[in-house]
């Protein structure tokens, strides 16, 4: 026989709140589990960045920056990143990784191993030699030149020079067309240098564009001899004049012989 349960309004409201809280809690746990599952599934399988073992500081740093950024954006765990990093190597880099992967106990070890093997820290003297080795040629834009030189200075120990000293180093290597219009005391930052340098390049481009496209009138005119009035040679090499002079010399010699 069914038993009727009588509840007060307060008990009924308490029961409804308990059921609602339980449902919300269960939904939250399910969402957290789904989020954790998605994080554990993150990997480098769709990453397009690859490294073949080039011993170039710029290429190594570019590769490291790309994979670190990709790992953060895709929420790849350190464990999965460590397992999947081999997908990004090819050539000699892949062979190298097979030999050193046991040394990598964590993600930071991977980054350190890549730098140590393919882009070891250069001694300061070598950085300075490369920095002062080449001056800016007339065909190199100031943006390109400054970027390349600053990349070299970045390989020095941190805090070695302030920006003013680095500007002193670089200023003497600038092409004369920039130093002629940009006094050293007029710039205090690399931004100042680049802004003034771009103005010079823009003005130089306008001058080139304003020049006549075709050859100047009369620029290809052939020389005319002032003795015989024929084109193609000058008075100094005119054969008629030389023949006349030779004839005159013979006559003078004969006259003196008599």
Short mmCIF file of C-alpha atoms in Angstrom, two decimals:
data_model
loop_
_atom_site.label_atom_id
_atom_site.label_comp_id
_atom_site.label_asym_id
_atom_site.label_seq_id
_atom_site.Cartn_x
_atom_site.Cartn_y
_atom_site.Cartn_z
CA UNK A 1 0.00 0.00 0.00
CA UNK A 2 1.48 3.35 -1.06
CA UNK A 3 2.49 5.73 1.64
CA UNK A 4 1.69 9.43 1.26
CA UNK A 5 4.54 11.75 2.26
CA UNK A 6 3.55 15.16 3.37
CA UNK A 7 6.12 18.01 3.05
CA UNK A 8 5.99 21.57 4.12
CA UNK A 9 6.73 24.36 1.62
CA UNK A 10 10.14 24.93 3.24
CA UNK A 11 11.10 21.25 2.81
CA UNK A 12 9.92 21.25 -0.82
CA UNK A 13 12.02 24.32 -1.65
CA UNK A 14 15.06 22.80 0.07
CA UNK A 15 14.68 19.60 -1.98
CA UNK A 16 14.42 21.55 -5.26
CA UNK A 17 17.56 23.58 -4.43
CA UNK A 18 19.46 20.41 -3.58
CA UNK A 19 18.56 18.81 -6.91
CA UNK A 20 19.46 22.00 -8.82
CA UNK A 21 22.85 22.31 -7.09
CA UNK A 22 23.61 18.68 -7.83
CA UNK A 23 22.82 19.18 -11.54
CA UNK A 24 25.01 22.32 -11.79
CA UNK A 25 27.90 20.56 -10.06
CA UNK A 26 27.63 17.58 -12.38
CA UNK A 27 27.64 19.87 -15.47
CA UNK A 28 30.72 21.71 -14.17
CA UNK A 29 32.61 18.49 -13.58
CA UNK A 30 31.75 17.28 -17.07
CA UNK A 31 33.00 20.53 -18.65
CA UNK A 32 36.24 20.36 -16.64
CA UNK A 33 36.80 16.77 -17.71
CA UNK A 34 36.21 17.70 -21.36
CA UNK A 35 38.65 20.60 -21.03
CA UNK A 36 41.31 18.38 -19.46
CA UNK A 37 40.78 15.81 -22.19
CA UNK A 38 41.22 18.41 -24.91
CA UNK A 39 44.45 19.63 -23.30
CA UNK A 40 45.93 16.16 -23.13
CA UNK A 41 45.15 15.64 -26.81
CA UNK A 42 47.13 18.71 -27.95
CA UNK A 43 50.20 17.83 -30.02
CA UNK A 44 52.59 19.01 -32.72
CA UNK A 45 50.93 16.79 -35.34
CA UNK A 46 49.53 19.77 -37.28
CA UNK A 47 52.47 22.12 -36.66
CA UNK A 48 54.05 23.28 -39.93
CA UNK A 49 57.34 24.50 -38.46
CA UNK A 50 60.28 22.19 -39.19
CA UNK A 51 63.99 22.18 -38.38
CA UNK A 52 66.66 20.37 -40.40
CA UNK A 53 69.75 21.10 -38.32
CA UNK A 54 71.05 24.37 -39.80
CA UNK A 55 73.83 25.80 -37.65
CA UNK A 56 72.52 29.33 -37.87
CA UNK A 57 71.70 31.45 -34.85
CA UNK A 58 68.85 33.22 -36.65
CA UNK A 59 67.24 30.00 -37.92
CA UNK A 60 67.52 28.27 -34.56
CA UNK A 61 65.98 31.19 -32.66
CA UNK A 62 63.19 31.49 -35.23
CA UNK A 63 62.37 27.79 -34.89
CA UNK A 64 62.37 27.93 -31.09
CA UNK A 65 60.16 31.02 -31.04
CA UNK A 66 57.69 29.38 -33.43
CA UNK A 67 57.32 26.10 -31.55
CA UNK A 68 57.10 27.77 -28.13
CA UNK A 69 54.34 30.03 -29.41
CA UNK A 70 52.54 27.12 -31.08
CA UNK A 71 52.72 25.08 -27.86
CA UNK A 72 51.16 27.89 -25.85
CA UNK A 73 48.40 28.62 -28.37
CA UNK A 74 47.44 24.94 -28.69
CA UNK A 75 47.67 24.30 -24.93
CA UNK A 76 50.04 21.39 -25.45
CA UNK A 77 51.21 19.90 -22.17
CA UNK A 78 54.93 19.59 -21.48
CA UNK A 79 54.56 15.81 -21.52
CA UNK A 80 52.93 15.73 -24.97
CA UNK A 81 55.35 18.34 -26.31
CA UNK A 82 58.28 16.20 -25.19
CA UNK A 83 56.78 13.17 -26.90
CA UNK A 84 55.90 14.96 -30.14
CA UNK A 85 58.92 17.21 -30.72
CA UNK A 86 60.48 14.54 -32.96
CA UNK A 87 57.74 15.27 -35.54
CA UNK A 88 59.34 18.66 -36.17
CA UNK A 89 62.85 17.41 -36.94
CA UNK A 90 64.17 16.17 -40.28
CA UNK A 91 67.56 15.39 -41.80
CA UNK A 92 70.54 15.66 -39.49
CA UNK A 93 68.35 17.17 -36.75
CA UNK A 94 66.24 14.00 -36.66
CA UNK A 95 69.35 11.84 -36.39
CA UNK A 96 70.73 14.08 -33.65
CA UNK A 97 67.50 13.88 -31.64
CA UNK A 98 67.55 10.08 -31.67
CA UNK A 99 70.87 10.24 -29.88
CA UNK A 100 70.08 12.89 -27.26
CA UNK A 101 66.36 12.48 -26.53
CA UNK A 102 67.07 10.55 -23.32
CA UNK A 103 68.85 13.63 -21.98
CA UNK A 104 65.65 15.67 -22.24
CA UNK A 105 63.74 15.15 -19.01
CA UNK A 106 61.42 18.15 -19.51
CA UNK A 107 60.38 20.67 -22.17
CA UNK A 108 62.99 23.24 -21.11
CA UNK A 109 65.68 20.61 -21.62
CA UNK A 110 64.58 20.30 -25.27
CA UNK A 111 65.04 24.03 -25.89
CA UNK A 112 68.42 24.04 -24.14
CA UNK A 113 69.69 21.05 -26.13
CA UNK A 114 68.69 22.60 -29.46
CA UNK A 115 70.53 25.83 -28.62
CA UNK A 116 73.62 24.12 -27.24
CA UNK A 117 74.12 21.90 -30.28
CA UNK A 118 73.02 24.04 -33.22
CA UNK A 119 73.57 27.57 -31.94
CA UNK A 120 76.16 27.60 -29.15
CA UNK A 121 76.83 30.96 -27.54
CA UNK A 122 79.52 32.87 -29.43
CA UNK A 123 82.38 34.41 -27.45
CA UNK A 124 82.11 38.18 -27.26
CA UNK A 125 85.22 38.82 -29.36
CA UNK A 126 83.73 36.83 -32.24
CA UNK A 127 80.50 38.85 -32.10
CA UNK A 128 82.51 42.07 -32.25
CA UNK A 129 84.55 40.80 -35.21
CA UNK A 130 81.40 39.99 -37.17
CA UNK A 131 79.80 43.29 -36.21
CA UNK A 132 82.66 45.49 -37.44
CA UNK A 133 83.55 43.28 -40.39
CA UNK A 134 81.25 44.95 -42.93
CA UNK A 135 80.17 48.53 -43.48
CA UNK A 136 76.87 49.44 -45.09
CA UNK A 137 77.02 49.28 -48.87
CA UNK A 138 75.12 51.71 -51.05
CA UNK A 139 72.57 49.05 -52.05
CA UNK A 140 71.58 47.97 -48.51
CA UNK A 141 68.57 49.73 -46.97
CA UNK A 142 69.07 51.25 -43.55
CA UNK A 143 66.30 49.07 -42.03
CA UNK A 144 68.03 45.88 -43.16
CA UNK A 145 71.45 47.05 -42.00
CA UNK A 146 70.27 48.10 -38.53
CA UNK A 147 68.27 44.88 -38.01
CA UNK A 148 71.26 42.69 -38.91
CA UNK A 149 73.68 44.61 -36.68
CA UNK A 150 71.32 44.67 -33.71
CA UNK A 151 70.78 40.93 -34.07
CA UNK A 152 74.53 40.46 -33.63
CA UNK A 153 74.65 42.73 -30.58
CA UNK A 154 71.80 40.72 -29.04
CA UNK A 155 74.16 37.73 -28.87
CA UNK A 156 76.36 39.53 -26.34
CA UNK A 157 75.82 38.97 -22.60
CA UNK A 158 72.74 40.87 -21.43
CA UNK A 159 73.43 44.40 -20.23
CA UNK A 160 76.87 44.61 -21.90
CA UNK A 161 76.11 47.94 -23.64
CA UNK A 162 73.40 50.57 -23.44
CA UNK A 163 71.62 51.87 -26.55
CA UNK A 164 73.80 54.96 -26.83
CA UNK A 165 76.98 52.89 -26.98
CA UNK A 166 75.46 50.53 -29.54
CA UNK A 167 74.54 53.57 -31.65
CA UNK A 168 78.16 54.72 -31.49
CA UNK A 169 79.28 51.32 -32.76
CA UNK A 170 76.81 51.31 -35.63
CA UNK A 171 77.05 54.96 -36.68
CA UNK A 172 80.61 54.61 -37.95
CA UNK A 173 79.54 51.71 -40.19
CA UNK A 174 76.76 53.66 -41.91
CA UNK A 175 77.07 54.61 -45.57
CA UNK A 176 78.35 58.14 -46.07
CA UNK A 177 75.05 59.26 -47.64
CA UNK A 178 73.40 58.81 -44.24
CA UNK A 179 76.21 60.21 -42.09
CA UNK A 180 76.35 63.27 -44.33
CA UNK A 181 72.76 64.21 -43.44
CA UNK A 182 72.37 62.68 -39.96
CA UNK A 183 74.72 64.17 -37.34
CA UNK A 184 75.51 61.73 -34.54
CA UNK A 185 74.28 64.16 -31.89
CA UNK A 186 70.87 64.39 -33.57
CA UNK A 187 69.94 60.77 -32.74
CA UNK A 188 69.59 59.19 -29.30
CA UNK A 189 67.76 55.98 -30.20
CA UNK A 190 67.67 53.48 -33.04
CA UNK A 191 64.16 54.68 -33.79
CA UNK A 192 65.50 58.19 -34.44
CA UNK A 193 68.13 56.79 -36.78
CA UNK A 194 65.64 54.71 -38.75
CA UNK A 195 63.15 57.57 -39.11
CA UNK A 196 65.78 59.96 -40.49
CA UNK A 197 67.34 57.27 -42.65
CA UNK A 198 63.98 56.46 -44.26
CA UNK A 199 63.48 60.13 -45.11
CA UNK A 200 66.84 60.18 -46.90
CA UNK A 201 65.95 57.03 -48.86
CA UNK A 202 62.55 58.46 -49.80
CA UNK A 203 64.09 61.70 -51.03
CA UNK A 204 66.72 59.79 -53.00
CA UNK A 205 63.99 57.72 -54.65
CA UNK A 206 62.11 60.87 -55.68
CA UNK A 207 65.26 62.27 -57.32
CA UNK A 208 65.75 59.06 -59.30
CA UNK A 209 62.12 59.02 -60.43
CA UNK A 210 62.32 62.66 -61.52
CA UNK A 211 65.22 62.01 -63.89
CA UNK A 212 64.44 61.62 -67.63
CA UNK A 213 63.73 58.03 -68.61
CA UNK A 214 65.31 58.10 -72.10
CA UNK A 215 68.81 59.17 -73.17
CA UNK A 216 69.53 62.89 -73.23
CA UNK A 217 69.30 64.67 -76.55
CA UNK A 218 72.68 64.63 -78.22
CA UNK A 219 74.14 62.25 -75.61
CA UNK A 220 75.04 59.68 -78.27
CA UNK A 221 76.32 62.23 -80.82
CA UNK A 222 79.39 60.96 -82.71
CA UNK A 223 82.49 63.14 -82.63
CA UNK A 224 83.31 65.17 -85.78
CA UNK A 225 86.81 65.96 -87.00
CA UNK A 226 87.47 69.70 -87.18
CA UNK A 227 89.96 69.23 -90.08
CA UNK A 228 88.11 67.07 -92.63
CA UNK A 229 84.64 67.54 -91.16
CA UNK A 230 83.98 63.77 -91.19
CA UNK A 231 82.42 61.97 -88.21
CA UNK A 232 83.97 59.10 -86.30
CA UNK A 233 87.36 60.54 -85.39
CA UNK A 234 88.99 63.67 -84.01
CA UNK A 235 91.49 66.20 -85.31
CA UNK A 236 94.39 64.49 -83.49
CA UNK A 237 93.97 61.16 -85.34
CA UNK A 238 92.77 62.49 -88.71
CA UNK A 239 94.63 60.63 -91.50
CA UNK A 240 94.21 63.47 -94.01
CA UNK A 241 95.82 65.89 -91.62
CA UNK A 242 98.62 63.42 -90.88
CA UNK A 243 99.21 62.87 -94.65
CA UNK A 244 99.34 66.63 -95.20
CA UNK A 245 101.83 67.06 -92.39
CA UNK A 246 103.95 64.21 -93.73
CA UNK A 247 104.01 65.74 -97.24
CA UNK A 248 105.05 69.09 -95.81
CA UNK A 249 107.90 67.48 -93.91
CA UNK A 250 109.18 65.70 -97.06
CA UNK A 251 109.13 68.94 -99.07
CA UNK A 252 110.95 70.81 -96.34
CA UNK A 253 113.59 68.09 -96.15
CA UNK A 254 114.15 68.15 -99.93
CA UNK A 255 114.41 71.92 -99.95
CA UNK A 256 117.00 71.90 -97.17
CA UNK A 257 119.00 69.15 -98.92
CA UNK A 258 119.50 71.37 -101.97
#
